[in-house]
Amino acid sequence: MTRRLIFNADDLGLHAAVNEGIERAHRDGVLSAASLMVGEPGFEEGVRIARANPGLAVGLHLTLTDGRPVLPPAQIPSLTQANGLFRDDMDRMGARIALSRAAQDELAAEVAAQMARFRETGLPCDHVNAHKHFHNHPWIAGALIRAAAEAGVRAIRVPWEPQRLIRAAEAISGEGRGDDVGEWALRPAGRVLRARAARRGLRAPDLMVGHSWSGHFTPARLRAVLPLLPEGVTELYFHPAARDGFGRGGPGYRHEAELAALTDPAVIEAVATLPRGGCTPMLFP
């Protein structure tokens, strides 16, 4: 068994700066996959970039918070605000979905609509995941897995990373400690998500790296973690953009630093002999 790597960028389609950063990270660096937001202003440009770069595997980045729905807001009132955008109170929205049959029906409709919009692009759907990992929610996971399986998608992200690995890399990089992402809760949730997906024929990478460093996956951190990765399939996910402060990124996110990590000559050399690509080819070699 060998190490197989997926370098994935979230938020393709969010903004022109993100689209530019993702294209540069793929053409000039190691980025091998991207996750597309189908309701955002940069969606059509993101699709053009994907078509112009057939080596970039593209999947669906399901968006149910901090973004724009595909369906008219009036059809999904449980999920949206008065301004027509998705609700940002994820805890309360999650509770509403869990307790309300109407909200569950709206959720299923919006997930299906986003998958349908992706399929309309004609791009092969390499994988699915969700903005802010909202598919950790059991009802959202169920809707996403069902839509993915019906569309023939074979790969999904499981949002869990081993903190022992992350802390070891931080000791090497000298860049300080990342966020505490609650491994005690995410690990069992990840096992459940992995098992549910497997029952519908979807696989997930063995490891995911990037959660603790979300928006701060710097060149030093990437150089530090790469030699520590075990055998098997690892997804490393990023938020590259051509510039910081474009208005739609996470607060304090270092998008330019993440782009620099993906185009770092030392990183390119380190992975030159390792298999890397989209989720599907890495999981089903």
Short mmCIF file of C-alpha atoms in Angstrom, two decimals:
data_model
loop_
_atom_site.label_atom_id
_atom_site.label_comp_id
_atom_site.label_asym_id
_atom_site.label_seq_id
_atom_site.Cartn_x
_atom_site.Cartn_y
_atom_site.Cartn_z
CA MET A 1 0.00 0.00 0.00
CA THR A 2 1.26 3.49 -0.80
CA ARG A 3 0.31 7.05 -0.02
CA ARG A 4 -2.22 8.59 -2.37
CA LEU A 5 -2.99 12.27 -2.01
CA ILE A 6 -5.94 14.51 -2.82
CA PHE A 7 -5.20 18.23 -2.71
CA ASN A 8 -8.67 19.76 -2.69
CA ALA A 9 -9.79 23.39 -2.69
CA ASP A 10 -13.16 24.38 -1.28
CA ASP A 11 -15.36 27.23 -2.57
CA LEU A 12 -14.82 27.15 -6.32
CA GLY A 13 -17.46 29.52 -7.65
CA LEU A 14 -17.61 31.70 -4.54
CA HIS A 15 -15.77 34.71 -5.98
CA ALA A 16 -13.48 35.65 -8.86
CA ALA A 17 -10.50 35.80 -6.48
CA VAL A 18 -11.15 32.24 -5.35
CA ASN A 19 -11.59 30.98 -8.90
CA GLU A 20 -8.31 32.59 -9.94
CA GLY A 21 -6.48 31.16 -6.95
CA ILE A 22 -7.78 27.66 -7.60
CA GLU A 23 -6.80 27.74 -11.26
CA ARG A 24 -3.30 28.96 -10.38
CA ALA A 25 -2.93 26.35 -7.63
CA HIS A 26 -3.78 23.64 -10.16
CA ARG A 27 -1.76 24.89 -13.11
CA ASP A 28 1.30 26.01 -11.19
CA GLY A 29 1.12 23.73 -8.16
CA VAL A 30 -0.19 20.49 -6.70
CA LEU A 31 -3.94 21.16 -6.47
CA SER A 32 -5.76 18.16 -7.92
CA ALA A 33 -9.43 18.74 -7.01
CA ALA A 34 -11.92 21.49 -6.21
CA SER A 35 -15.39 21.62 -4.68
CA LEU A 36 -17.92 23.77 -6.55
CA MET A 37 -20.56 26.02 -4.99
CA VAL A 38 -23.41 26.06 -7.50
CA GLY A 39 -25.42 28.99 -6.12
CA GLU A 40 -22.72 31.63 -5.82
CA PRO A 41 -21.88 34.56 -8.15
CA GLY A 42 -18.70 32.96 -9.49
CA PHE A 43 -20.38 29.68 -10.40
CA GLU A 44 -20.36 30.08 -14.18
CA GLU A 45 -16.74 31.25 -14.19
CA GLY A 46 -15.85 28.30 -11.96
CA VAL A 47 -17.42 25.94 -14.48
CA ARG A 48 -15.42 27.55 -17.31
CA ILE A 49 -12.23 27.07 -15.31
CA ALA A 50 -13.09 23.43 -14.67
CA ARG A 51 -13.72 22.81 -18.35
CA ALA A 52 -10.44 24.51 -19.29
CA ASN A 53 -8.53 22.33 -16.80
CA PRO A 54 -9.70 18.74 -17.32
CA GLY A 55 -7.03 17.46 -14.92
CA LEU A 56 -8.82 19.22 -12.05
CA ALA A 57 -11.39 16.88 -10.52
CA VAL A 58 -14.50 18.81 -9.47
CA GLY A 59 -17.18 17.86 -6.95
CA LEU A 60 -20.19 19.43 -5.29
CA HIS A 61 -19.62 21.72 -2.30
CA LEU A 62 -23.15 21.58 -0.89
CA THR A 63 -24.03 24.96 0.57
CA LEU A 64 -26.79 25.34 3.18
CA THR A 65 -25.41 28.21 5.25
CA ASP A 66 -23.46 31.41 4.52
CA GLY A 67 -24.55 31.44 0.90
CA ARG A 68 -27.28 31.55 -1.72
CA PRO A 69 -29.83 28.82 -2.39
CA VAL A 70 -30.60 27.40 -5.81
CA LEU A 71 -34.34 27.15 -5.16
CA PRO A 72 -36.43 30.30 -4.69
CA PRO A 73 -36.24 31.27 -0.99
CA ALA A 74 -40.03 31.17 -0.71
CA GLN A 75 -39.91 27.43 -1.40
CA ILE A 76 -37.48 26.76 1.46
CA PRO A 77 -38.45 29.19 4.26
CA SER A 78 -37.05 26.96 7.01
CA LEU A 79 -33.57 27.28 5.49
CA THR A 80 -33.47 30.96 4.52
CA GLN A 81 -33.53 34.47 5.97
CA ALA A 82 -35.66 37.45 5.00
CA ASN A 83 -32.87 38.62 2.65
CA GLY A 84 -33.15 35.39 0.65
CA LEU A 85 -29.82 33.97 1.78
CA PHE A 86 -29.37 30.80 3.81
CA ARG A 87 -29.59 31.11 7.57
CA ASP A 88 -26.27 31.58 9.39
CA ASP A 89 -27.37 30.20 12.77
CA MET A 90 -26.23 26.65 12.10
CA ASP A 91 -27.16 25.29 15.54
CA ARG A 92 -30.74 26.53 15.40
CA MET A 93 -31.10 25.63 11.77
CA GLY A 94 -29.80 22.14 12.50
CA ALA A 95 -32.32 21.75 15.30
CA ARG A 96 -35.12 22.93 13.01
CA ILE A 97 -34.17 20.35 10.41
CA ALA A 98 -34.06 17.59 13.01
CA LEU A 99 -37.48 18.45 14.44
CA SER A 100 -39.53 19.60 11.48
CA ARG A 101 -40.79 17.38 8.67
CA ALA A 102 -41.39 20.47 6.56
CA ALA A 103 -37.77 21.54 7.02
CA GLN A 104 -36.60 18.04 6.11
CA ASP A 105 -38.61 18.15 2.89
CA GLU A 106 -37.19 21.58 2.07
CA LEU A 107 -33.68 20.30 2.76
CA ALA A 108 -34.14 17.32 0.43
CA ALA A 109 -35.46 19.60 -2.30
CA GLU A 110 -32.56 22.05 -2.05
CA VAL A 111 -29.93 19.31 -1.97
CA ALA A 112 -31.49 17.72 -5.04
CA ALA A 113 -31.60 21.10 -6.78
CA GLN A 114 -27.91 21.73 -6.12
CA MET A 115 -26.98 18.29 -7.40
CA ALA A 116 -29.13 18.85 -10.48
CA ARG A 117 -27.44 22.19 -11.19
CA PHE A 118 -24.05 20.53 -10.92
CA ARG A 119 -25.09 17.76 -13.32
CA GLU A 120 -26.35 20.35 -15.80
CA THR A 121 -22.77 21.57 -16.21
CA GLY A 122 -21.84 18.25 -17.80
CA LEU A 123 -18.83 17.95 -15.51
CA PRO A 124 -18.19 14.54 -13.91
CA CYS A 125 -18.95 14.84 -10.18
CA ASP A 126 -15.81 13.55 -8.48
CA HIS A 127 -17.05 13.89 -4.88
CA VAL A 128 -19.42 15.60 -2.50
CA ASN A 129 -18.93 17.53 0.73
CA ALA A 130 -20.58 20.49 2.43
CA HIS A 131 -19.70 24.09 3.22
CA LYS A 132 -18.58 24.35 6.85
CA HIS A 133 -18.89 20.56 7.03
CA PHE A 134 -22.62 20.87 7.61
CA HIS A 135 -23.03 17.28 6.37
CA ASN A 136 -21.97 16.15 9.83
CA HIS A 137 -25.65 16.79 10.64
CA PRO A 138 -27.45 13.44 10.33
CA TRP A 139 -30.37 14.71 8.24
CA ILE A 140 -28.10 16.70 5.92
CA ALA A 141 -25.81 13.69 5.57
CA GLY A 142 -28.76 11.52 4.62
CA ALA A 143 -30.00 13.95 1.98
CA LEU A 144 -26.53 14.44 0.51
CA ILE A 145 -25.68 10.74 0.44
CA ARG A 146 -29.00 9.92 -1.21
CA ALA A 147 -28.58 12.61 -3.89
CA ALA A 148 -24.97 11.60 -4.52
CA ALA A 149 -25.77 7.91 -4.83
CA GLU A 150 -28.63 8.58 -7.22
CA ALA A 151 -26.26 10.69 -9.36
CA GLY A 152 -23.61 7.97 -9.41
CA VAL A 153 -21.11 9.86 -7.24
CA ARG A 154 -18.65 7.55 -5.49
CA ALA A 155 -16.74 9.73 -3.00
CA ILE A 156 -17.55 11.86 0.04
CA ARG A 157 -15.52 13.79 2.61
CA VAL A 158 -15.56 12.65 6.23
CA PRO A 159 -14.66 15.69 8.40
CA TRP A 160 -12.24 14.15 10.86
CA GLU A 161 -8.49 14.48 11.26
CA PRO A 162 -6.21 12.88 13.90
CA GLN A 163 -5.05 15.56 16.29
CA ARG A 164 -1.87 13.63 17.13
CA LEU A 165 -0.77 14.07 13.52
CA ILE A 166 -1.68 17.76 13.51
CA ARG A 167 0.18 18.52 16.75
CA ALA A 168 3.27 16.68 15.51
CA ALA A 169 3.29 18.78 12.34
CA GLU A 170 2.80 21.97 14.35
CA ALA A 171 5.86 21.15 16.44
CA ILE A 172 7.88 20.92 13.23
CA SER A 173 6.44 23.97 11.48
CA GLY A 174 6.84 26.33 14.43
CA GLU A 175 3.69 28.21 13.32
CA GLY A 176 1.75 27.70 16.52
CA ARG A 177 -1.32 25.70 17.40
CA GLY A 178 -4.36 25.57 15.17
CA ASP A 179 -7.98 25.35 16.27
CA ASP A 180 -9.20 22.64 18.59
CA VAL A 181 -11.76 20.98 16.34
CA GLY A 182 -13.25 18.64 18.94
CA GLU A 183 -11.83 15.30 17.85
CA TRP A 184 -13.75 13.61 20.68
CA ALA A 185 -17.01 14.47 18.88
CA LEU A 186 -15.93 14.42 15.25
CA ARG A 187 -14.33 10.98 15.31
CA PRO A 188 -17.50 9.03 16.25
CA ALA A 189 -19.58 11.25 13.96
CA GLY A 190 -17.14 10.48 11.17
CA ARG A 191 -17.46 6.74 11.73
CA VAL A 192 -21.22 6.99 11.41
CA LEU A 193 -21.00 9.16 8.28
CA ARG A 194 -18.48 6.79 6.69
CA ALA A 195 -20.68 3.77 7.39
CA ARG A 196 -23.84 5.45 6.09
CA ALA A 197 -22.06 6.50 2.90
CA ALA A 198 -20.60 3.03 2.39
CA ARG A 199 -24.07 1.50 2.45
CA ARG A 200 -24.87 3.59 -0.64
CA GLY A 201 -21.57 2.82 -2.37
CA LEU A 202 -19.64 5.99 -1.45
CA ARG A 203 -16.12 5.85 -0.05
CA ALA A 204 -14.17 8.48 1.87
CA PRO A 205 -10.43 9.12 2.19
CA ASP A 206 -8.78 7.45 5.16
CA LEU A 207 -7.69 10.81 6.57
CA MET A 208 -8.55 14.46 6.11
CA VAL A 209 -6.11 17.26 6.91
CA GLY A 210 -6.95 20.96 7.04
CA HIS A 211 -9.71 21.34 9.61
CA SER A 212 -7.52 22.61 12.44
CA TRP A 213 -5.77 24.95 10.01
CA SER A 214 -8.82 26.04 8.03
CA GLY A 215 -7.89 29.29 6.30
CA HIS A 216 -4.37 29.05 7.72
CA PHE A 217 -2.85 26.08 5.90
CA THR A 218 0.51 27.78 5.32
CA PRO A 219 3.53 26.56 3.34
CA ALA A 220 5.38 25.69 6.56
CA ARG A 221 2.47 23.59 7.83
CA LEU A 222 2.09 21.76 4.52
CA ARG A 223 5.82 21.03 4.30
CA ALA A 224 5.73 19.76 7.90
CA VAL A 225 2.73 17.46 7.59
CA LEU A 226 3.52 15.79 4.27
CA PRO A 227 6.29 13.46 5.55
CA LEU A 228 4.07 12.44 8.48
CA LEU A 229 1.15 11.19 6.41
CA PRO A 230 0.56 7.44 6.72
CA GLU A 231 -0.12 5.01 3.91
CA GLY A 232 -3.56 5.15 2.39
CA VAL A 233 -5.61 7.99 0.94
CA THR A 234 -5.37 11.44 2.51
CA GLU A 235 -7.41 14.47 1.49
CA LEU A 236 -5.75 17.80 2.27
CA TYR A 237 -8.17 20.67 1.81
CA PHE A 238 -7.50 24.37 1.34
CA HIS A 239 -9.10 27.77 0.71
CA PRO A 240 -6.75 29.40 -1.82
CA ALA A 241 -7.52 32.73 -3.45
CA ALA A 242 -5.57 35.23 -5.52
CA ARG A 243 -5.89 37.84 -2.77
CA ASP A 244 -6.98 38.23 0.82
CA GLY A 245 -9.83 40.42 1.96
CA PHE A 246 -12.15 39.93 -1.01
CA GLY A 247 -15.20 40.04 1.23
CA ARG A 248 -16.50 36.48 1.14
CA GLY A 249 -13.72 34.54 2.83
CA GLY A 250 -13.67 33.40 6.42
CA PRO A 251 -12.69 36.03 9.00
CA GLY A 252 -8.91 36.32 9.08
CA TYR A 253 -8.38 33.63 6.45
CA ARG A 254 -4.93 33.72 4.82
CA HIS A 255 -6.02 32.78 1.32
CA GLU A 256 -2.81 33.96 -0.32
CA ALA A 257 -0.73 31.89 2.09
CA GLU A 258 -2.76 28.81 1.21
CA LEU A 259 -2.17 29.49 -2.48
CA ALA A 260 1.53 29.82 -1.71
CA ALA A 261 1.45 26.45 0.06
CA LEU A 262 -0.04 24.73 -2.96
CA THR A 263 2.53 26.28 -5.32
CA ASP A 264 5.55 25.94 -3.02
CA PRO A 265 8.48 24.41 -4.99
CA ALA A 266 9.45 22.29 -1.97
CA VAL A 267 5.92 20.86 -1.81
CA ILE A 268 5.88 20.18 -5.55
CA GLU A 269 9.16 18.29 -5.23
CA ALA A 270 8.01 16.36 -2.15
CA VAL A 271 4.95 14.90 -3.87
CA ALA A 272 6.41 14.49 -7.35
CA THR A 273 6.54 10.69 -7.13
CA LEU A 274 3.31 10.16 -5.20
CA PRO A 275 -0.05 9.40 -6.82
CA ARG A 276 -2.39 12.38 -6.53
CA GLY A 277 -5.65 13.34 -8.15
CA GLY A 278 -9.35 13.57 -7.48
CA CYS A 279 -11.19 11.63 -4.82
CA THR A 280 -12.62 9.01 -7.14
CA PRO A 281 -9.37 7.96 -8.87
CA MET A 282 -7.49 7.92 -5.58
CA LEU A 283 -10.16 5.87 -3.80
CA PHE A 284 -10.83 3.54 -6.73
CA PRO A 285 -7.37 3.14 -8.33
#
